Every structure is written in structure tokens, then in C-alpha cells.
Steps between C-alpha positions, in 0.01 A plus 500: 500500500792764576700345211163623305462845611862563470463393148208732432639790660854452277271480217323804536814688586674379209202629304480816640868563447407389136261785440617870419344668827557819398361480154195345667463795740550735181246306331270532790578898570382568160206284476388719843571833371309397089185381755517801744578750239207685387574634174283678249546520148344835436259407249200530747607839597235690328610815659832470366400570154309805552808624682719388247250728254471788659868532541520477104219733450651730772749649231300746313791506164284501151722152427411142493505358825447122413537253201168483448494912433854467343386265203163729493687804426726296248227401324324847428812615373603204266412695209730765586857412600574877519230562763578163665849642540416860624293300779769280619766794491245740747382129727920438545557890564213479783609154605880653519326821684317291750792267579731812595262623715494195688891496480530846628319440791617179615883680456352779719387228787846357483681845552275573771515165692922560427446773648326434771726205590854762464362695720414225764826340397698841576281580851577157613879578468525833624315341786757211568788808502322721730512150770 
């Protein structure tokens, strides 16, 4: 009976030693976190398209603002290449206008937050030298 039981219990040591324990465990960690996880794919979100709309819509430029408006406008203008041309040189100029804008003043909140942090930076020294 002992000669049994030692048996068994060298057995199941010698096939847990056989196993990969840790990729088991790894296995097991991301089994937990894929069942626990609650992730959402978006597509029932109807809220998030009317954002996403209104932040299109939000820019009040004369140009295209989708494909669906882009190949619209390309098609009243097949006839003419000339106008087709004109309309693309004024969209880029106001799509080159608009982008600039928005360059501008994320260079301005740079500067400032530089800046802001020199001037920390500099009152943080002058108060280590006063000590």
C-alpha cells in the first residue's frame, strides 16, 4: 500500500515537472483577462457617429468635406477640366489656409507651455541658491 502511494505521488511529480508551469499560468492569465475584459467594438455606438458628423460639418470652408461630396463635385465638373481645375486650386488653397491655422496655434500652445515651464524651471533654481 505505501509502495503504491509512493508510486502515485512520483508519478504525478514527474508529470508536473513535465508540464511548462509557466506557460500554463500565461495561458490561464490571458484566458482571465479575454473573459473579464469588456470590450466594445464601437459599432453600436450610435452617438459616435453623430459626433463624428458634426465635427466634419463643424468646418464651415465652401470645399468637399467627404468622398461622397468629393466625387459629387467631380462629377458636375467633368465636362470642364478647366473649371474642375480652378476648384481644386481654391479647395487646396483653403485646405492649406485651414491647416496653418491649426499649425499656428498649436506652435503658440507649445511656446506658451515652454514658457511656462522656463519660468518654473528658472524659479525653482533661483530658489535652491537662495537655501
Amino acid at each position: 500500500m505505501i509502495n503504491l502511494i509512493s508510486r502515485t505521488i512520483s508519478h504525478i511529480n514527474s508529470l508536473l515537472k513535465g508540464l511548462q508551469v509557466k506557460g500554463f499560468l500565461a495561458v490561464v492569465l490571458v484566458g482571465f483577462l479575454m473573459l473579464t475584459t469588456n470590450v466594445s467594438d464601437g459599432q453600436n455606438d450610435k452617438g459616435l457617429k453623430e459626433r463624428v458628423r458634426e465635427k466634419v460639418e463643424q468646418n464651415d470652408a465652401q470645399r468637399p468635406k467627404t468622398v461622397g461630396q468629393w466625387f459629387k463635385d467631380a462629377r458636375e465638373t467633368e465636362a470642364s477640366p478647366g473649371e474642375r481645375l480652378q476648384k481644386i486650386g481654391q479647395q487646396s488653397g483653403e485646405a492649406f489656409k485651414e491647416f496653418g491655422s491649426g499649425y499656428v496655434e498649436g506652435a503658440q500652445e507649445t511656446a506658451s507651455d515652454v514658457g511656462d515651464s522656463a519660468a518654473q524651471a528658472g524659479r525653482n533654481i533661483s530658489n535652491k541658491v537662495a537655501r
